[in-house]
Amino acid sequence: MKIAVATNDNSTVAGHVGRCRAFLIYQTDGSNIQSKEVRENSFTHHGQKNGGGEEHHGEGQGHGHQNLIEGLKDCEVLSFNHGGWRLIEDMKAHNITPILTNEEIAESAVLKYIKGELIISEENVCRSHNN
């Protein structure tokens, strides 16, 4: 199983997926981490501008997250701190399970997830019309 974790520093879990600098991609065997890859965020408008963009989600694409979905299509899970409901629904529609957590360390979040011990923070979903 491949688990993607949004990150800004290749170590901790980032909050805003669209503004994160990269994704840590962990290959697991169901109980252990086998490998880790850093995938730069070239999939989102904000990521392409290194987090400085003022564009609204989906400009020119509706509210879809197609580039992000395409960039993470080999992953079964995407973990991050908080995000918009449209992102969450788009991930689910493309068989990528969104996991919102307050866990700070990416590797710890992955290990807890595969052991069934990760605390999922559903209250971190933003329901604003701008997401």
Coordinates of C-alpha atoms in Angstrom, one line a residue:
M1 CA 0.0 0.0 0.0
K2 CA 1.2 3.5 -0.8
I3 CA 0.4 6.3 1.6
A4 CA 0.9 9.9 0.7
V5 CA 1.5 12.5 3.4
A6 CA 1.4 16.3 2.6
T7 CA 4.5 18.0 3.9
N8 CA 6.4 21.3 3.8
D9 CA 9.7 20.1 5.2
N10 CA 9.9 16.4 4.3
S11 CA 9.3 15.4 8.0
T12 CA 6.0 16.8 9.3
V13 CA 2.4 16.6 8.2
A14 CA 1.3 19.8 6.4
G15 CA -2.1 21.3 6.7
H16 CA -3.2 22.8 3.4
V17 CA -2.7 20.2 0.6
G18 CA -2.8 22.7 -2.2
R19 CA 0.0 24.8 -0.6
C20 CA 2.3 22.0 0.6
R21 CA 5.7 21.8 -1.0
A22 CA 5.8 18.0 -1.4
F23 CA 4.3 14.7 -0.7
L24 CA 6.1 11.9 1.2
I25 CA 5.1 8.6 -0.4
Y26 CA 5.5 5.7 1.9
Q27 CA 5.4 2.1 0.5
T28 CA 4.1 -0.2 3.2
D29 CA 3.6 -4.0 3.5
G30 CA 0.7 -3.6 5.8
S31 CA 2.7 -3.5 9.0
N32 CA 6.0 -1.8 8.2
I33 CA 7.4 1.0 6.0
Q34 CA 9.4 -0.5 3.1
S35 CA 10.5 2.7 1.4
K36 CA 9.9 6.5 1.2
E37 CA 9.9 8.8 -1.8
V38 CA 9.6 12.6 -1.9
R39 CA 7.3 13.8 -4.6
E40 CA 7.5 17.6 -5.2
N41 CA 4.1 19.3 -5.4
S42 CA 3.8 20.3 -9.0
F43 CA 0.1 19.2 -9.0
T44 CA -1.7 22.2 -7.5
H45 CA -1.9 25.9 -8.5
H46 CA -0.6 26.9 -5.1
G47 CA 2.2 24.3 -5.2
Q48 CA 3.3 25.5 -8.6
K49 CA 3.7 29.0 -7.1
N50 CA 5.5 27.7 -4.0
G51 CA 2.5 28.6 -1.8
G52 CA 2.3 32.3 -2.8
G53 CA -0.6 32.1 -5.3
E54 CA -3.8 34.0 -4.8
E55 CA -5.8 31.8 -7.1
H56 CA -9.0 30.2 -5.9
H57 CA -9.4 26.5 -6.0
G58 CA -10.3 25.2 -9.4
E59 CA -9.7 28.3 -11.4
G60 CA -10.0 27.2 -15.0
Q61 CA -11.0 23.7 -13.9
G62 CA -14.2 24.1 -11.9
H63 CA -13.6 22.8 -8.4
G64 CA -11.9 19.6 -9.4
H65 CA -8.5 18.4 -8.2
Q66 CA -7.6 16.5 -11.3
N67 CA -3.9 17.3 -11.3
L68 CA -3.5 16.3 -7.7
I69 CA -5.5 13.1 -8.3
E70 CA -3.3 12.3 -11.3
G71 CA -0.1 13.0 -9.3
L72 CA -1.2 10.7 -6.5
K73 CA -3.2 8.1 -8.4
D74 CA -0.8 5.3 -7.3
C75 CA -1.6 6.0 -3.6
E76 CA -4.4 4.5 -1.7
V77 CA -4.3 7.1 1.2
L78 CA -3.6 10.9 1.4
S79 CA -2.9 12.2 5.0
F80 CA -2.8 15.8 5.9
N81 CA -3.8 18.1 8.8
H82 CA -6.9 20.0 7.5
G83 CA -8.6 20.5 4.2
G84 CA -11.7 21.4 2.3
W85 CA -14.7 19.2 1.8
R86 CA -14.3 19.4 -2.0
L87 CA -10.8 18.0 -1.9
I88 CA -12.0 15.2 0.4
E89 CA -15.0 14.3 -1.8
D90 CA -12.7 14.3 -4.9
M91 CA -10.2 12.1 -3.3
K92 CA -12.9 9.6 -2.2
A93 CA -14.4 9.6 -5.7
H94 CA -11.0 8.5 -7.1
N95 CA -10.4 5.8 -4.5
I96 CA -7.8 7.8 -2.5
T97 CA -8.8 7.7 1.2
P98 CA -8.3 11.2 2.8
I99 CA -7.0 11.0 6.3
L100 CA -7.1 14.1 8.4
T101 CA -4.9 14.0 11.5
N102 CA -3.3 16.2 14.1
E103 CA -0.3 13.9 14.2
E104 CA 2.7 16.1 13.6
I105 CA 5.4 13.7 12.4
A106 CA 4.7 12.1 9.0
E107 CA 6.4 8.7 9.6
S108 CA 4.7 8.4 13.0
A109 CA 1.3 9.1 11.3
V110 CA 2.0 6.4 8.7
L111 CA 3.0 3.8 11.3
K112 CA 0.0 4.6 13.5
Y113 CA -2.3 4.4 10.4
I114 CA -1.1 0.9 9.3
K115 CA -1.4 -0.3 12.9
G116 CA -4.9 1.1 13.2
E117 CA -3.8 3.5 16.0
L118 CA -4.0 6.9 14.1
I119 CA -6.5 9.3 15.5
I120 CA -8.5 10.7 12.6
S121 CA -9.7 14.4 13.1
E122 CA -12.9 14.8 11.1
E123 CA -13.4 18.2 12.7
N124 CA -10.4 19.4 10.6
V125 CA -12.7 19.5 7.5
C126 CA -13.2 23.0 6.2
R127 CA -16.8 23.5 4.9
S128 CA -16.2 27.1 3.6
H129 CA -17.5 27.8 0.1
N130 CA -13.9 28.8 -0.9
N131 CA -12.5 25.2 -0.7

